Amino acid sequence: MIEVKDIKKKFGRKQVLNGVSFTANKGEITCLIGINGVGKTTILNAIMALTPVNSGEILLDGQKVTKQSFEKITFIPDAITMIPQMTIAEAMEFMDDYYDSWNQNRATELLGFFKLKQEDKISSLSKGNTAKVNLLLGLALDVDYILMDEPFSGIDIFSREQIADVFTSHLIEGRGVIITTHEISDIEHLIDKVVLLDEGIVLKEFNSEEVRESEGKSVVDVMREVYKA
Amino acid sequence: MIVKFNNRDPVYVQVVRHFKEQIARGMLEPGQEVSSRRELASQLKINPNTVQRAYKEMEEQGLIYTEKNSPSKITRDEDVLHRVREELILEAVDTFVTSVRSINVPVDELLELVKEKYDHQSDEEGGSAHD
Amino acid sequence: MMRYFKLVNFELGRFFKLYGVIIGITILSQLVGLWVVSNSYMERANYAMFEENLSPAQFVSDNGEMSLLVLTRTLWFLGPIALGAIALLFNIFFVWYRDWFGKNTFIYRLLMLPTARINVYLAKATSILLMVLGLVAIQIVLLPVESVLLKWLVTRDFRLDLAPAEVVSGFRELMIILPAGIIDFILAYGAGIMVIFILFTAILFERSYRIKGIVFGAIYVALATGIFLSPIILEGIIGTNYLYPMELLVLEIILGLIVSAASIWVANYLLTKRITV
């Protein structure tokens, strides 16, 4: 379980996170929703110790994130985290070099799944394919938790569908996933849990099936209520 | 297999309903194996946890059964199968009656219309199958 | 530890093309320079002998002998060295900032490697040091080669053959990059490594606190330099040489080690607790 406990963060005078708390379970897809600039990316960065928080605590399975955690949790930012001059094959080799959790079989499978050619240079890829390589490099790690920042933004519809398919496959199954988005429609049926953010706080944290069951509301219905209030 | 889910009913309820329709129409036969949780999730493009929940619900309702170490199968229990069909028909009729009642149509006229429309639609479906 | 070596290898690989170009320019420029300088010297000598009827000895006494020292004072020789120095100095900054800026954000990957982040810092420093040493090694190999070449280009009467060490000691500025003794070598490069560490840590201040970090970084550099040079500054203020040269040397070595260790320690703190992507 990933526990985010009352984290606060300021950028200059701007209070970006003002006491954010939520949890994300293993085996579930948790979706952080909020308009752009609401601090979603900052939360993911903070979980990965890529940016300091002013107060609060983040725990991964009850422990603080250390270097060993990176064999257990990975982060797929919205831009590719590999050197563009590398080919996909070289990028995979790099990952294999540093991560014990790298699973080349799964990487090869993902290459096929996304129809990518490993001899292609990353810099020569389309936006959609670059996003897929970025995803591949994260998903091929045998980690328990995966964080994804806006995996659907700024790419073509077919790539979006392909990426959405990942969420219903064994590539994600059993793992804990946190994804951020400002646009829910692509993935409404995929997610287990929703965390609605605004102005640096969590407005509501709920289970999407429970809300449908007990209140007959869609995720969008709840968002409408919460954000209008 | 493409199923259009609505966003307001629990997805697992919609999956169960989808199975009932398939059973009632004979698309799924008694004793037939159903897809694994993972397969179904990627076919329907929904969360594997939701499929899990749907299977659990179907198991409780006796629609499917699981023997040790083998995939789940559609029940052979005639009573259950019969009940599924009845339930779906009743549900559809209920909806129909509710919406038609507001127009105050005499029941005889209504039945005549229903029969006519129903035959016509079946003809069309039969006809298009020959094309 | 393995990951540190892999990172060093990786960092070297990333700069390798540019490094190769610098090496290429150095070799080419020095060899071509030697050829040009020698030929023009011989031309002048021949002209003097045939047109002005000077003897070789007279020409030499007027113009000096042709030796590698003549070459070392030309742009042919100094240009590539300056180029290499500037490139590597630039690289101290480039090696960090390119990971933050540009289309990719490779710093995410580096900071998410399952290894202590200080390894990234040490690997980057090591790669720069290795590249400096590589250039120096090439210079050490080049000098004897040029010595031989000189023998082909300039006849015995006009030539002063110098051993590589003599060339270096004949040219003070060169002594900094090619120290004569092992102690000098360790001192020169030890100081160099310390400078890399101080600058790296200042860069990390900036990367951690951004605009405020520039101030912190500048203060850090001033502080580190101040501590390192404090005995010399103090002696300057007092106006007497309080310490024997040997004592001063030992003190400087100790202070250098302290400043380097402190830089690594601060960098480790910044990388684990304060860095922001």
XYZ file of C-alpha atoms in Angstrom:
637
model
C 0.000 0.000 0.000
C 1.119 3.531 -0.762
C 0.159 5.929 2.002
C 0.304 9.636 1.414
C -0.160 11.379 4.740
C -0.925 15.059 5.000
C 1.748 16.277 2.616
C 2.227 19.976 2.131
C 4.352 21.727 -0.401
C 5.038 25.276 -1.404
C 6.566 26.535 -4.609
C 7.726 29.998 -3.660
C 4.649 31.612 -2.159
C 2.226 29.262 -3.835
C 0.900 26.475 -1.629
C 0.604 23.683 -4.176
C -0.233 20.858 -1.792
C -2.042 21.777 1.379
C -2.335 18.569 3.344
C -2.963 15.821 0.812
C -3.743 12.362 2.163
C -4.875 9.231 0.388
C -3.942 5.599 0.008
C -3.463 3.385 -3.004
C -3.689 -0.372 -2.667
C -1.785 -3.094 -4.405
C -3.918 -4.773 -7.059
C -5.953 -1.649 -7.608
C -5.889 1.216 -10.041
C -6.131 4.533 -8.247
C -6.764 7.615 -10.287
C -5.758 11.119 -9.212
C -8.052 13.564 -10.934
C -7.785 17.308 -11.041
C -7.373 20.118 -13.496
C -3.883 20.917 -14.726
C -1.637 22.591 -12.216
C -3.420 21.127 -9.221
C -0.304 19.320 -8.049
C -0.901 15.789 -9.359
C 2.560 15.486 -10.840
C 4.065 16.973 -7.689
C 2.428 14.225 -5.639
C 3.916 11.526 -7.855
C 7.316 13.224 -7.745
C 7.080 13.402 -3.965
C 6.255 9.689 -3.702
C 9.384 8.921 -5.724
C 11.541 11.297 -3.633
C 12.101 13.415 -6.721
C 11.019 16.547 -4.940
C 10.965 17.390 -1.231
C 7.764 18.123 0.674
C 7.556 20.710 3.418
C 5.711 18.415 5.778
C 3.871 15.121 5.890
C 4.951 11.595 5.219
C 4.832 9.070 2.418
C 5.066 5.360 3.090
C 5.454 2.451 0.721
C 4.273 -0.766 2.345
C 4.820 0.926 5.684
C 8.324 2.161 4.953
C 9.956 5.299 3.670
C 11.149 5.322 0.081
C 14.856 4.516 -0.214
C 17.092 3.414 -3.051
C 15.908 -0.180 -2.585
C 12.344 0.997 -3.148
C 13.108 1.584 -6.814
C 13.086 -2.168 -7.391
C 9.579 -2.151 -5.986
C 7.980 0.971 -7.352
C 8.453 2.768 -10.642
C 7.314 6.020 -12.125
C 6.432 6.695 -15.733
C 6.477 10.487 -16.181
C 4.686 12.179 -19.066
C 7.947 12.657 -20.976
C 10.320 9.855 -21.835
C 13.103 9.257 -19.325
C 15.669 7.927 -21.733
C 18.261 9.581 -23.887
C 16.716 10.244 -27.323
C 19.865 9.170 -29.168
C 19.410 5.626 -27.855
C 17.626 2.939 -29.769
C 14.847 1.069 -28.007
C 17.191 -1.914 -27.724
C 19.849 0.228 -26.048
C 17.294 1.700 -23.682
C 16.215 -1.801 -22.670
C 19.831 -2.783 -22.189
C 20.310 0.220 -19.937
C 17.347 -0.816 -17.811
C 18.588 -4.397 -17.669
C 21.992 -3.135 -16.556
C 20.704 -1.294 -13.516
C 17.508 -2.997 -12.388
C 17.361 -6.482 -10.927
C 13.617 -6.301 -11.450
C 13.924 -5.829 -15.220
C 12.005 -8.572 -16.995
C 13.227 -8.879 -20.573
C 10.550 -11.414 -21.504
C 7.888 -8.975 -20.577
C 9.728 -6.190 -22.395
C 9.811 -8.308 -25.545
C 6.140 -9.064 -25.152
C 5.383 -5.359 -24.788
C 7.378 -4.597 -27.934
C 5.017 -6.907 -29.772
C 1.964 -5.600 -27.974
C 2.797 -2.021 -28.990
C 4.207 -3.030 -32.397
C 7.513 -1.277 -31.782
C 10.801 -2.039 -33.520
C 13.691 -2.282 -31.116
C 16.268 -0.997 -33.610
C 14.414 2.335 -33.872
C 15.988 5.391 -32.342
C 13.839 6.986 -29.660
C 14.252 10.444 -31.194
C 12.788 9.184 -34.484
C 9.536 7.933 -32.942
C 6.120 9.550 -33.173
C 4.619 11.046 -30.031
C 2.395 8.027 -29.515
C 5.238 5.564 -29.960
C 7.504 7.554 -27.666
C 4.816 7.342 -24.998
C 4.626 3.583 -25.579
C 8.381 3.161 -25.170
C 8.202 5.187 -21.989
C 5.451 2.892 -20.759
C 7.352 -0.204 -21.836
C 10.422 0.802 -19.850
C 8.297 1.096 -16.716
C 5.960 -1.844 -17.214
C 8.737 -4.331 -17.944
C 10.030 -3.888 -14.423
C 8.712 -6.524 -12.043
C 7.613 -3.964 -9.509
C 4.615 -3.959 -7.204
C 3.650 -0.356 -7.808
C 3.542 1.773 -10.923
C 2.905 5.499 -11.033
C 1.886 7.021 -14.340
C 1.591 10.684 -15.070
C -1.037 11.510 -17.684
C -0.451 8.442 -19.835
C -3.209 9.468 -22.215
C -2.504 13.117 -22.789
C -1.351 14.477 -26.098
C -1.348 11.253 -28.098
C -3.487 9.909 -30.904
C -6.674 7.941 -30.339
C -5.258 4.576 -31.456
C -2.271 4.854 -29.157
C -4.679 5.809 -26.394
C -6.734 2.691 -26.984
C -3.621 0.536 -27.052
C -2.437 2.015 -23.795
C -5.868 1.581 -22.218
C -5.678 -2.085 -23.201
C -2.600 -2.404 -21.029
C -4.691 -1.693 -17.952
C -6.978 -4.644 -18.534
C -4.124 -7.031 -19.261
C -1.869 -9.186 -17.131
C 0.768 -6.462 -17.507
C -0.952 -4.525 -14.767
C -2.852 -7.248 -12.992
C -2.036 -7.623 -9.340
C 0.022 -4.454 -9.186
C -0.841 -1.219 -7.502
C -1.222 1.599 -9.982
C -1.623 5.321 -9.469
C -2.415 7.292 -12.569
C -3.077 10.978 -12.927
C -5.400 12.461 -15.468
C -7.469 15.525 -16.118
C -9.697 13.585 -18.491
C -11.523 10.588 -17.107
C -13.603 9.361 -20.059
C -10.974 7.034 -21.546
C -10.611 5.063 -18.379
C -13.813 5.387 -16.396
C -14.391 1.621 -16.458
C -10.800 0.757 -15.721
C -10.257 2.352 -12.379
C -10.973 1.056 -8.907
C -10.514 4.183 -6.929
C -10.767 7.894 -7.532
C -9.056 10.712 -5.655
C -10.407 14.135 -6.571
C -7.982 16.984 -5.995
C -8.418 20.706 -6.023
C -6.554 23.671 -4.575
C -4.001 21.441 -2.918
C -6.421 19.226 -1.006
C -8.299 15.974 -1.566
C -11.947 16.849 -2.116
C -13.125 13.259 -2.187
C -11.692 9.781 -2.236
C -14.023 7.003 -3.339
C -14.381 3.616 -4.912
C -15.939 3.956 -8.345
C -17.997 0.736 -8.233
C -19.302 1.534 -4.756
C -20.518 4.923 -5.858
C -22.287 3.362 -8.833
C -23.797 0.705 -6.617
C -24.915 2.750 -3.648
C -25.678 6.064 -5.284
C -26.197 5.169 -8.935
C -23.669 7.794 -9.933
C -20.919 7.720 -12.484
C -17.469 9.031 -11.676
C -18.260 12.077 -13.771
C -21.481 12.627 -11.792
C -19.520 12.690 -8.569
C -16.941 15.027 -10.077
C -19.668 17.381 -11.195
C -21.125 17.464 -7.681
C -17.819 17.884 -5.942
C -16.305 20.517 -8.196
C -19.476 22.582 -8.431
C -19.966 22.704 -4.685
C -17.116 -9.061 -28.005
C -18.031 -5.440 -27.575
C -20.269 -4.455 -24.724
C -21.359 -0.911 -24.225
C -21.321 -0.148 -20.547
C -23.121 2.750 -19.036
C -21.329 4.794 -16.414
C -23.962 4.847 -13.713
C -24.656 1.185 -12.982
C -21.926 -0.779 -11.338
C -19.854 -2.346 -14.072
C -19.932 -5.731 -12.375
C -23.768 -5.698 -12.426
C -23.633 -4.931 -16.119
C -21.250 -7.825 -16.681
C -23.580 -10.208 -14.848
C -26.466 -8.972 -16.938
C -24.429 -9.440 -20.093
C -23.864 -13.070 -19.108
C -27.531 -13.622 -18.382
C -28.461 -12.302 -21.806
C -25.920 -14.591 -23.421
C -27.295 -17.552 -21.502
C -30.901 -16.695 -22.297
C -30.099 -16.378 -26.006
C -28.223 -19.634 -25.975
C -24.901 -18.024 -26.872
C -23.497 -19.580 -23.746
C -24.495 -23.188 -23.314
C -24.873 -25.140 -20.088
C -21.508 -26.571 -19.071
C -19.570 -24.267 -21.383
C -16.332 -22.874 -20.034
C -16.226 -19.145 -19.474
C -13.197 -16.977 -20.172
C -10.696 -16.468 -17.417
C -10.883 -13.316 -15.369
C -7.946 -11.841 -17.220
C -9.234 -12.768 -20.683
C -12.627 -11.320 -20.008
C -11.138 -8.120 -18.598
C -9.157 -7.486 -21.738
C -12.061 -8.508 -23.989
C -14.451 -6.147 -22.278
C -11.753 -3.543 -21.580
C -12.611 -3.300 -17.926
C -10.760 -3.720 -14.674
C -9.863 -7.341 -13.772
C -11.062 -6.663 -10.235
C -14.504 -5.853 -11.626
C -14.603 -9.119 -13.542
C -13.596 -10.899 -10.370
C -16.486 -9.289 -8.572
C -18.896 -10.201 -11.371
C -17.758 -13.842 -11.298
C -18.202 -13.945 -7.559
C -21.702 -12.572 -7.919
C -22.538 -15.097 -10.659
C -21.188 -17.898 -8.555
C -23.414 -16.804 -5.680
C -26.407 -16.684 -7.984
C -25.530 -20.138 -9.236
C -24.992 -19.004 -12.815
C -21.508 -20.432 -12.975
C -19.692 -23.031 -10.963
C -16.058 -23.801 -10.422
C -14.550 -27.186 -9.776
C -11.115 -27.398 -8.295
C -8.270 -26.350 -10.617
C -10.424 -25.945 -13.669
C -12.005 -22.947 -15.359
C -15.465 -21.835 -14.349
C -18.373 -23.242 -16.330
C -21.955 -22.177 -17.048
C -24.334 -24.006 -14.777
C -26.235 -27.070 -15.970
C -28.950 -26.471 -13.417
C -32.159 -26.265 -15.469
C -33.959 -24.349 -12.750
C -31.368 -21.611 -12.713
C -31.233 -21.398 -16.485
C -34.977 -21.189 -16.671
C -35.049 -18.529 -14.016
C -32.510 -16.415 -15.909
C -34.616 -16.436 -19.012
C -37.750 -15.622 -17.077
C -36.050 -12.842 -15.184
C -34.850 -11.141 -18.338
C -38.241 -11.435 -20.034
C -40.049 -10.118 -17.022
C -37.636 -7.265 -16.693
C -38.088 -6.277 -20.335
C -41.853 -6.564 -20.106
C -41.839 -4.483 -16.945
C -39.959 -1.696 -18.639
C -42.232 -1.891 -21.629
C -45.404 -1.865 -19.605
C -44.244 1.041 -17.502
C -43.516 3.213 -20.487
C -46.598 2.188 -22.437
C -48.980 2.579 -19.545
C -48.429 6.316 -19.561
C -50.079 6.476 -23.002
C -53.158 4.574 -21.823
C -53.403 2.097 -24.680
C -56.084 -0.616 -24.378
C -54.332 -3.921 -23.794
C -55.909 -5.709 -26.805
C -54.800 -3.062 -29.225
C -51.406 -3.129 -27.624
C -51.028 -6.878 -27.936
C -52.039 -6.716 -31.586
C -49.428 -4.048 -32.225
C -46.785 -5.961 -30.324
C -47.452 -9.104 -32.325
C -47.356 -7.269 -35.627
C -44.137 -5.424 -34.783
C -42.490 -8.510 -33.387
C -43.234 -10.622 -36.507
C -42.081 -7.842 -38.755
C -38.771 -7.470 -36.900
C -38.156 -11.221 -36.909
C -38.775 -11.275 -40.681
C -36.292 -8.513 -41.192
C -33.675 -10.238 -39.098
C -34.318 -13.540 -40.859
C -34.199 -11.791 -44.225
C -30.933 -10.056 -43.585
C -29.361 -13.319 -42.474
C -29.823 -14.661 -46.008
C -27.984 -11.782 -47.660
C 29.683 -0.542 -6.555
C 28.999 -2.282 -9.874
C 26.401 0.316 -10.632
C 28.933 3.073 -9.956
C 31.298 1.596 -12.542
C 28.467 1.156 -14.986
C 27.506 4.769 -14.459
C 31.076 5.942 -15.050
C 31.169 3.940 -18.248
C 27.804 5.306 -19.231
C 28.747 8.940 -18.572
C 31.953 8.505 -20.580
C 29.957 7.004 -23.422
C 27.614 9.968 -23.532
C 30.467 12.454 -23.997
C 32.551 10.191 -26.142
C 31.840 11.644 -29.569
C 32.694 15.173 -28.501
C 35.696 13.852 -26.614
C 36.883 12.001 -29.710
C 36.647 15.206 -31.691
C 38.732 17.065 -29.095
C 41.356 14.323 -29.146
C 41.359 14.350 -32.934
C 41.821 18.103 -33.048
C 44.635 17.928 -30.473
C 46.609 15.297 -32.372
C 46.034 16.818 -35.772
C 46.743 20.369 -34.689
C 49.988 19.485 -32.882
C 51.326 17.339 -35.710
C 50.339 19.755 -38.442
C 51.659 22.590 -36.258
C 54.987 20.868 -35.817
C 55.245 20.368 -39.567
C 54.341 23.990 -40.323
C 56.573 25.477 -37.636
C 59.542 23.243 -38.551
C 59.222 23.941 -42.238
C 59.022 27.664 -41.776
C 62.065 27.498 -39.512
C 63.998 25.487 -42.101
C 62.896 27.856 -44.833
C 64.244 30.780 -42.896
C 67.444 28.855 -42.161
C 67.922 27.949 -45.808
C 67.219 31.472 -46.882
C 69.757 32.779 -44.384
C 72.383 30.281 -45.489
C 72.002 30.666 -49.221
C 71.009 34.302 -49.542
C 72.885 35.829 -46.617
C 75.699 33.261 -46.458
C 75.247 32.620 -42.765
C 76.621 29.442 -41.294
C 74.197 27.171 -39.454
C 75.900 28.095 -36.176
C 75.425 31.795 -36.872
C 71.776 31.283 -37.738
C 71.229 29.326 -34.583
C 72.923 31.910 -32.426
C 70.688 34.614 -33.954
C 67.428 32.704 -34.060
C 67.786 29.966 -31.488
C 67.546 26.282 -32.123
C 64.411 24.556 -33.307
C 62.956 22.423 -30.512
C 59.581 21.297 -29.284
C 59.597 24.310 -26.997
C 59.138 26.478 -30.061
C 56.041 24.483 -30.954
C 54.629 24.693 -27.445
C 54.495 28.464 -27.665
C 52.290 28.452 -30.755
C 48.521 28.340 -31.061
C 48.914 24.978 -32.792
C 49.886 23.520 -29.468
C 48.086 25.743 -26.976
C 44.836 25.998 -28.940
C 43.753 22.374 -28.550
C 44.820 22.331 -24.894
C 42.712 25.405 -24.236
C 39.883 23.824 -26.200
C 40.081 20.657 -24.115
C 40.229 22.615 -20.885
C 37.258 24.759 -21.833
C 35.275 21.755 -23.032
C 35.855 19.836 -19.818
C 35.145 22.865 -17.647
C 31.949 23.387 -19.598
C 31.204 19.714 -19.150
C 31.226 20.106 -15.358
C 27.975 22.020 -15.805
C 26.752 20.296 -18.926
C 26.997 16.853 -17.340
C 24.223 17.876 -14.924
C 22.107 20.368 -16.758
C 21.566 18.323 -19.897
C 19.767 15.750 -17.735
C 17.249 18.317 -16.598
C 16.693 20.197 -19.817
C 15.966 19.170 -23.330
C 13.254 16.955 -24.690
C 13.948 14.037 -22.421
C 14.112 14.224 -18.679
C 16.823 11.722 -18.044
C 17.351 12.987 -14.503
C 14.166 11.132 -13.513
C 15.804 7.889 -14.584
C 19.110 8.665 -12.892
C 17.450 9.560 -9.603
C 15.226 6.490 -9.739
C 18.048 4.012 -10.188
C 18.166 1.440 -7.405
C 21.511 2.735 -6.207
C 22.649 5.499 -3.871
C 22.224 8.789 -5.672
C 25.679 9.898 -4.618
C 26.950 7.289 -7.078
C 25.546 9.391 -9.893
C 27.482 12.370 -8.543
C 30.684 10.397 -8.093
C 30.337 8.797 -11.508
C 29.914 12.142 -13.206
C 32.978 13.484 -11.366
C 34.977 10.372 -12.206
C 34.082 10.597 -15.873
C 35.360 14.163 -16.056
C 38.552 13.258 -14.229
C 39.125 10.290 -16.545
C 38.654 12.472 -19.572
C 41.184 14.990 -18.250
C 43.642 12.187 -17.570
C 42.967 10.789 -21.017
C 43.893 14.063 -22.644
C 47.016 14.262 -20.502
C 47.964 10.705 -21.445
C 47.595 11.559 -25.089
C 49.838 14.572 -24.591
C 52.447 12.380 -22.902
C 52.400 9.997 -25.855
C 52.417 12.825 -28.361
C 55.597 14.494 -27.062
C 58.022 11.621 -27.911
C 56.250 11.125 -31.228
C 56.747 14.785 -31.993
C 60.368 14.450 -30.922
C 60.911 11.792 -33.562
C 59.019 13.792 -36.139
C 61.188 16.789 -35.403
C 64.269 14.732 -36.271
C 62.844 14.090 -39.715
C 61.854 17.660 -40.324
C 64.847 19.567 -38.997
C 68.470 18.732 -39.632
C 70.852 18.014 -36.787
C 72.620 21.382 -36.899
C 69.530 23.381 -36.082
C 67.862 21.045 -33.694
C 67.762 20.887 -29.932
C 66.529 17.468 -28.837
C 64.696 17.622 -25.559
C 63.250 14.858 -23.466
C 59.495 15.222 -22.830
C 60.200 16.185 -19.223
C 62.558 18.913 -20.416
C 59.897 20.240 -22.750
C 57.446 20.429 -19.894
C 59.839 22.036 -17.446
C 60.850 24.518 -20.108
C 57.306 25.790 -20.214
C 55.828 26.745 -16.878
C 52.148 26.703 -17.884
C 52.482 23.157 -19.135
C 53.710 22.072 -15.729
C 50.235 22.475 -14.311
C 48.759 19.819 -16.565
C 51.906 17.714 -16.788
C 53.544 17.895 -13.354
C 57.074 16.619 -13.171
C 56.892 14.460 -10.054
C 54.306 12.157 -8.582
C 53.710 14.494 -5.623
C 53.134 17.450 -7.913
C 50.846 15.296 -9.972
C 48.758 14.259 -7.000
C 48.610 17.844 -5.737
C 47.584 19.304 -9.070
C 44.935 16.679 -9.740
C 43.808 16.487 -6.131
C 43.094 20.187 -6.277
C 41.352 19.621 -9.611
C 39.086 16.941 -8.158
C 38.291 19.187 -5.225
C 37.254 21.944 -7.614
C 34.964 19.509 -9.454
C 33.350 18.451 -6.177
C 32.845 22.048 -5.045
C 31.296 23.053 -8.370
C 29.102 19.931 -8.498
C 27.783 20.654 -5.043
C 27.118 24.275 -5.996
C 25.209 23.016 -9.054
C 23.136 20.738 -6.835
C 22.341 23.704 -4.581
C 20.966 25.463 -7.616
C 19.064 22.350 -8.741
C 17.589 21.939 -5.265
C 16.614 25.504 -4.434
C 16.650 27.047 -7.917
C 17.002 30.846 -7.727
C 17.739 30.844 -4.000
C 20.077 27.971 -4.744
C 22.279 30.150 -6.929
C 22.954 32.274 -3.852
C 23.503 29.197 -1.679
C 25.796 27.746 -4.325
C 27.823 30.939 -4.559
C 28.106 31.094 -0.776
C 29.186 27.460 -0.738
C 31.886 28.049 -3.334
C 33.158 31.097 -1.428
C 33.125 29.197 1.845
C 34.877 26.127 0.443
C 37.504 28.214 -1.303
C 37.955 30.327 1.812
C 38.518 27.312 4.016
C 40.915 25.766 1.565
C 42.936 28.926 1.187
C 42.622 30.064 4.815
C 46.270 29.400 5.816
C 47.514 31.383 2.849
C 45.017 34.167 3.435
C 45.909 34.272 7.135
C 49.603 34.464 6.397
C 48.859 37.259 3.991
C 46.979 39.172 6.667
C 49.576 38.550 9.362
C 52.262 39.327 6.865
C 54.686 36.654 8.010
C 55.334 33.151 6.812
C 54.214 31.490 9.983
C 54.467 27.962 8.591
C 57.323 26.154 6.894
C 56.506 25.297 3.287
C 56.233 21.626 4.194
C 53.839 22.363 7.029
C 51.781 24.555 4.745
C 51.662 21.780 2.165
C 50.460 19.202 4.680
C 47.867 21.625 6.014
C 46.632 22.344 2.499
C 46.323 18.626 1.767
C 44.290 18.122 4.926
C 42.078 21.105 4.174
C 41.630 19.897 0.596
C 40.472 16.513 1.845
C 38.106 18.131 4.333
C 36.592 20.416 1.700
C 36.186 17.499 -0.747
C 34.586 15.267 1.888
C 32.275 18.073 2.977
C 31.249 18.676 -0.641
C 30.356 15.013 -1.093
C 28.486 14.951 2.204
C 26.457 18.054 1.358
C 25.793 16.703 -2.138
C 24.548 13.457 -0.662
C 22.155 15.351 1.578
C 20.909 17.472 -1.335
C 20.481 14.485 -3.642
C 18.528 12.409 -1.156
C 16.520 15.072 0.627
C 16.339 18.285 -1.350
C 16.746 17.650 -5.047
C 13.829 18.468 -7.298
C 13.287 17.320 -10.861
